[in-house]
Coordinates of C-alpha atoms in Angstrom, one line a residue:
M1 CA -49.1 10.4 38.3
S2 CA -47.7 12.6 41.0
N3 CA -46.6 11.3 44.4
E4 CA -48.9 13.4 46.7
R5 CA -47.8 11.5 49.8
L6 CA -44.2 12.5 49.2
R7 CA -45.2 16.0 48.4
A8 CA -47.1 16.3 51.7
V9 CA -44.3 14.9 53.8
M10 CA -41.8 17.2 52.2
A11 CA -44.1 20.2 52.7
S12 CA -44.7 19.4 56.4
G13 CA -41.0 19.1 57.1
G14 CA -40.0 22.2 55.1
W15 CA -38.0 20.1 52.5
T16 CA -37.4 21.4 49.0
H17 CA -36.3 19.5 46.0
G18 CA -32.8 20.8 46.5
S19 CA -32.5 20.1 50.2
L20 CA -33.8 16.5 49.9
A21 CA -31.7 15.9 46.9
E22 CA -28.6 17.0 48.8
A23 CA -29.5 14.7 51.8
A24 CA -30.2 11.7 49.5
G25 CA -27.2 12.3 47.3
V26 CA -29.1 12.8 44.0
D27 CA -29.8 15.6 41.6
P28 CA -32.7 17.9 42.4
K29 CA -34.2 17.0 39.1
S30 CA -34.5 13.4 40.3
V31 CA -36.5 14.5 43.4
E32 CA -38.7 16.7 41.2
R33 CA -39.5 13.5 39.1
W34 CA -40.3 11.6 42.3
V35 CA -42.8 14.2 43.3
N36 CA -44.3 15.4 40.0
L37 CA -44.1 12.3 37.9
G38 CA -44.4 9.6 40.5
R39 CA -41.0 8.1 39.7
T40 CA -39.7 5.5 42.2
P41 CA -36.0 5.8 43.1
R42 CA -33.6 2.9 43.5
R43 CA -34.2 1.0 46.8
A44 CA -31.0 2.2 48.5
T45 CA -31.8 5.8 47.5
A46 CA -35.4 5.5 48.6
L47 CA -34.3 4.1 52.0
K48 CA -32.0 7.0 52.5
A49 CA -34.6 9.6 51.5
A50 CA -37.3 8.0 53.7
E51 CA -34.9 7.9 56.7
T52 CA -34.1 11.6 56.1
L53 CA -37.8 12.5 56.0
G54 CA -38.6 10.2 59.0
E55 CA -41.2 8.3 57.0
D56 CA -41.7 4.6 56.1
V57 CA -40.2 3.9 52.7
H58 CA -43.1 1.7 51.7
A59 CA -45.6 4.5 52.5
L60 CA -43.8 6.8 50.2
W61 CA -43.1 4.3 47.4
P62 CA -45.6 1.3 47.7
S63 CA -44.1 -0.4 44.6
L64 CA -41.0 -1.2 46.7
R65 CA -43.1 -3.6 48.7
Q66 CA -42.6 -6.2 46.0
A67 CA -40.9 -9.2 47.5
R68 CA -37.6 -10.0 45.9
S69 CA -34.8 -12.6 46.2
A70 CA -37.2 -15.3 47.4
R71 CA -36.6 -18.9 46.3
A72 CA -38.1 -22.3 47.0
V73 CA -35.6 -24.5 48.9
G74 CA -37.4 -27.5 50.3
P75 CA -40.6 -29.2 51.4
E76 CA -40.7 -27.2 54.7
L77 CA -38.6 -24.1 53.9
V78 CA -40.9 -22.7 51.1
A79 CA -39.0 -19.5 50.5
L80 CA -36.1 -17.5 51.9
Y81 CA -35.9 -13.7 51.8
G82 CA -32.7 -11.7 52.3
Q83 CA -34.4 -9.2 54.6
R84 CA -37.8 -8.5 56.1
A85 CA -38.0 -5.2 54.2
D86 CA -38.3 -7.3 51.0
L87 CA -41.7 -8.7 52.1
P88 CA -44.9 -6.7 51.5
V89 CA -47.1 -6.4 54.6
S90 CA -49.8 -8.1 52.5
M91 CA -47.9 -11.4 52.9
Y92 CA -48.4 -11.2 56.7
V93 CA -52.0 -10.1 56.3
D94 CA -52.8 -12.9 53.8
L95 CA -51.1 -15.5 56.0
L96 CA -53.2 -14.5 59.1
A97 CA -56.4 -14.1 57.1
A98 CA -56.1 -17.7 55.9
A99 CA -55.9 -19.1 59.4
R100 CA -58.8 -21.3 60.5
E101 CA -57.5 -22.8 63.8
Q102 CA -54.5 -21.1 65.2
I103 CA -52.6 -17.8 65.0
D104 CA -49.5 -17.2 67.1
V105 CA -47.4 -14.0 67.0
L106 CA -44.1 -13.9 68.9
V107 CA -42.3 -10.5 68.7
Y108 CA -40.9 -7.7 70.8
A109 CA -43.0 -5.1 69.0
A110 CA -43.4 -5.5 65.2
V111 CA -45.4 -2.2 65.1
F112 CA -44.9 -2.2 61.3
L113 CA -47.9 -4.4 61.0
H114 CA -50.4 -2.0 62.6
E115 CA -48.7 1.0 60.9
A116 CA -49.1 -0.5 57.5
Y117 CA -52.4 -2.3 58.1
P118 CA -54.6 -0.4 60.5
R119 CA -57.3 -3.2 60.3
L120 CA -55.1 -5.8 61.9
N121 CA -57.2 -5.9 65.1
D122 CA -60.3 -6.2 63.1
L123 CA -58.8 -9.1 61.2
L124 CA -57.8 -10.9 64.4
R125 CA -61.3 -10.3 65.8
E126 CA -62.8 -11.8 62.7
R127 CA -60.6 -14.9 62.9
A128 CA -61.4 -15.4 66.6
A129 CA -65.1 -15.1 65.9
E130 CA -64.7 -17.9 63.3
G131 CA -63.2 -20.2 66.0
C132 CA -59.5 -19.4 65.5
S133 CA -57.3 -19.4 68.6
V134 CA -55.2 -16.2 68.7
R135 CA -52.1 -15.8 70.9
I136 CA -50.0 -12.6 70.9
A137 CA -46.8 -12.4 72.8
L138 CA -45.1 -9.0 73.0
G139 CA -41.8 -8.0 74.6
D140 CA -41.9 -6.6 78.2
A141 CA -40.5 -3.1 77.8
A142 CA -39.1 -3.3 81.3
S143 CA -37.2 -6.5 80.8
T144 CA -33.4 -6.5 80.6
N145 CA -33.4 -8.6 77.4
V146 CA -35.5 -5.9 75.6
Q147 CA -33.2 -3.2 76.9
Q148 CA -30.1 -5.2 75.8
R149 CA -31.6 -5.6 72.4
G150 CA -31.9 -1.9 72.1
Q151 CA -28.2 -1.5 72.9
E152 CA -27.1 -4.2 70.5
E153 CA -29.1 -2.6 67.6
R154 CA -27.9 0.9 68.6
F155 CA -31.6 1.7 68.9
G156 CA -31.4 2.8 72.5
H157 CA -34.7 3.2 74.4
G158 CA -36.5 3.1 71.0
I159 CA -37.1 -0.6 71.3
E160 CA -38.7 -0.2 74.7
S161 CA -41.0 2.6 73.3
R162 CA -42.0 0.4 70.4
C163 CA -42.9 -2.5 72.8
R164 CA -45.2 -0.1 74.7
L165 CA -46.6 1.2 71.4
A166 CA -47.3 -2.4 70.3
L167 CA -49.1 -3.1 73.6
M168 CA -51.2 0.0 73.0
H169 CA -52.1 -1.2 69.6
Y170 CA -53.2 -4.7 70.8
R171 CA -54.8 -3.7 74.1
P172 CA -58.3 -3.2 72.5
L173 CA -58.3 -6.9 71.9
L174 CA -58.3 -7.7 75.7
G175 CA -61.4 -9.5 76.6
V176 CA -62.2 -10.7 73.1
P177 CA -63.2 -14.4 73.2
G178 CA -60.5 -16.5 71.6
I179 CA -57.7 -13.9 71.8
E180 CA -55.0 -13.9 74.5
L181 CA -52.4 -11.2 75.0
R182 CA -49.2 -11.7 77.0
T183 CA -45.8 -10.0 77.5
H184 CA -42.6 -12.0 77.7
A185 CA -39.1 -11.2 78.9
T186 CA -37.1 -13.8 76.9
T187 CA -34.2 -13.3 74.6
L188 CA -35.9 -13.1 71.2
Y189 CA -33.8 -15.1 68.7
N190 CA -36.6 -15.0 66.1
S191 CA -39.9 -13.3 65.6
V192 CA -42.6 -15.8 64.6
F193 CA -45.9 -15.2 62.8
R194 CA -47.8 -18.5 62.6
A195 CA -51.1 -19.3 60.9
D196 CA -52.2 -22.9 61.2
D197 CA -49.4 -24.9 59.4
E198 CA -47.5 -22.0 57.9
A199 CA -45.2 -19.4 59.5
L200 CA -43.0 -16.5 58.6
V201 CA -39.9 -16.5 60.8
N202 CA -37.8 -13.3 61.0
A203 CA -34.3 -14.3 62.2
H204 CA -32.5 -11.8 64.4
V205 CA -28.9 -10.9 63.8
W206 CA -26.7 -9.2 66.4
G207 CA -26.4 -5.4 65.7
V208 CA -29.0 -5.5 62.8
N209 CA -32.5 -4.1 63.0
A210 CA -35.2 -6.7 62.4
Y211 CA -36.2 -5.2 59.0
G212 CA -32.7 -5.9 57.7
A213 CA -32.6 -9.5 58.9
P214 CA -33.6 -12.6 56.9
V215 CA -37.1 -14.2 56.8
W216 CA -38.0 -17.7 56.0
H217 CA -41.4 -19.0 55.0
L218 CA -42.2 -22.4 56.6
R219 CA -44.9 -24.9 55.9
R220 CA -45.4 -28.0 58.0
N221 CA -44.6 -31.2 56.2
G222 CA -45.1 -34.0 58.6
G223 CA -44.0 -33.9 62.2
G224 CA -40.7 -33.1 63.9
G225 CA -39.4 -30.7 61.3
M226 CA -38.4 -27.1 61.2
F227 CA -42.0 -25.8 61.6
D228 CA -42.5 -27.8 64.8
T229 CA -39.2 -26.5 66.2
Y230 CA -40.5 -23.0 66.0
A231 CA -44.0 -23.9 67.1
E232 CA -42.5 -25.6 70.2
S233 CA -40.3 -22.5 70.8
F234 CA -43.4 -20.3 70.8
D235 CA -45.1 -22.6 73.3
A236 CA -42.1 -22.5 75.6
V237 CA -42.0 -18.7 75.6
W238 CA -45.8 -18.5 76.0
G239 CA -45.5 -20.6 79.1
T240 CA -43.2 -18.0 80.7
A241 CA -45.2 -14.9 79.5
R242 CA -47.5 -12.9 81.7
P243 CA -51.1 -12.2 80.8
V244 CA -51.8 -8.5 80.1
E245 CA -54.4 -7.1 82.5
G246 CA -57.2 -4.9 81.3

């Protein structure tokens, strides 16, 4: 089966088998097999090719979404992933879809969720309609901490733009009963995606983009543990955040 998404992206950018092969450091025959036979390159090669094309690697090769390097490590720390890129977006979607009482999202932007799952707002509306409390805290693009993060990750003003883009994605949820949207100006040590008693926590590492930093899957096991530490951290940030006005 051919990879029509890759074919279309290459065509729109004027890329040939040869030019993409040179940029990705492979033989043109390899690129030809990616396109015509639907072959999936090695992860490192796929990441380089996707970066060259300006496209999401998982959009070009969905099979690379398979989570890897996860292992169970304890009653609360269910699994540990070497980097966020190892997790398929379906893990986040399934986590949020299973929530019955509470959804908390603490990020600067995390636009990868809306980009990979355009129905995210619909999912959040459905959860809220079923009585689930939804709180979304996004980074304030004008804050010094967001700007500093861009410098540290060598992302420049890109992080500020992504904060504004995230706000644009979530803004249609303003006024939906059960859903609150705020912006915060805190130093973001971790992004938190919580659904009831489970959470995915994306640690942030100085100089490393979030997709390259570790993620741990937590499940509450009694009180006072790791899960509660991150839940309380969310509440502390939420208390400083400003409601988004319609």
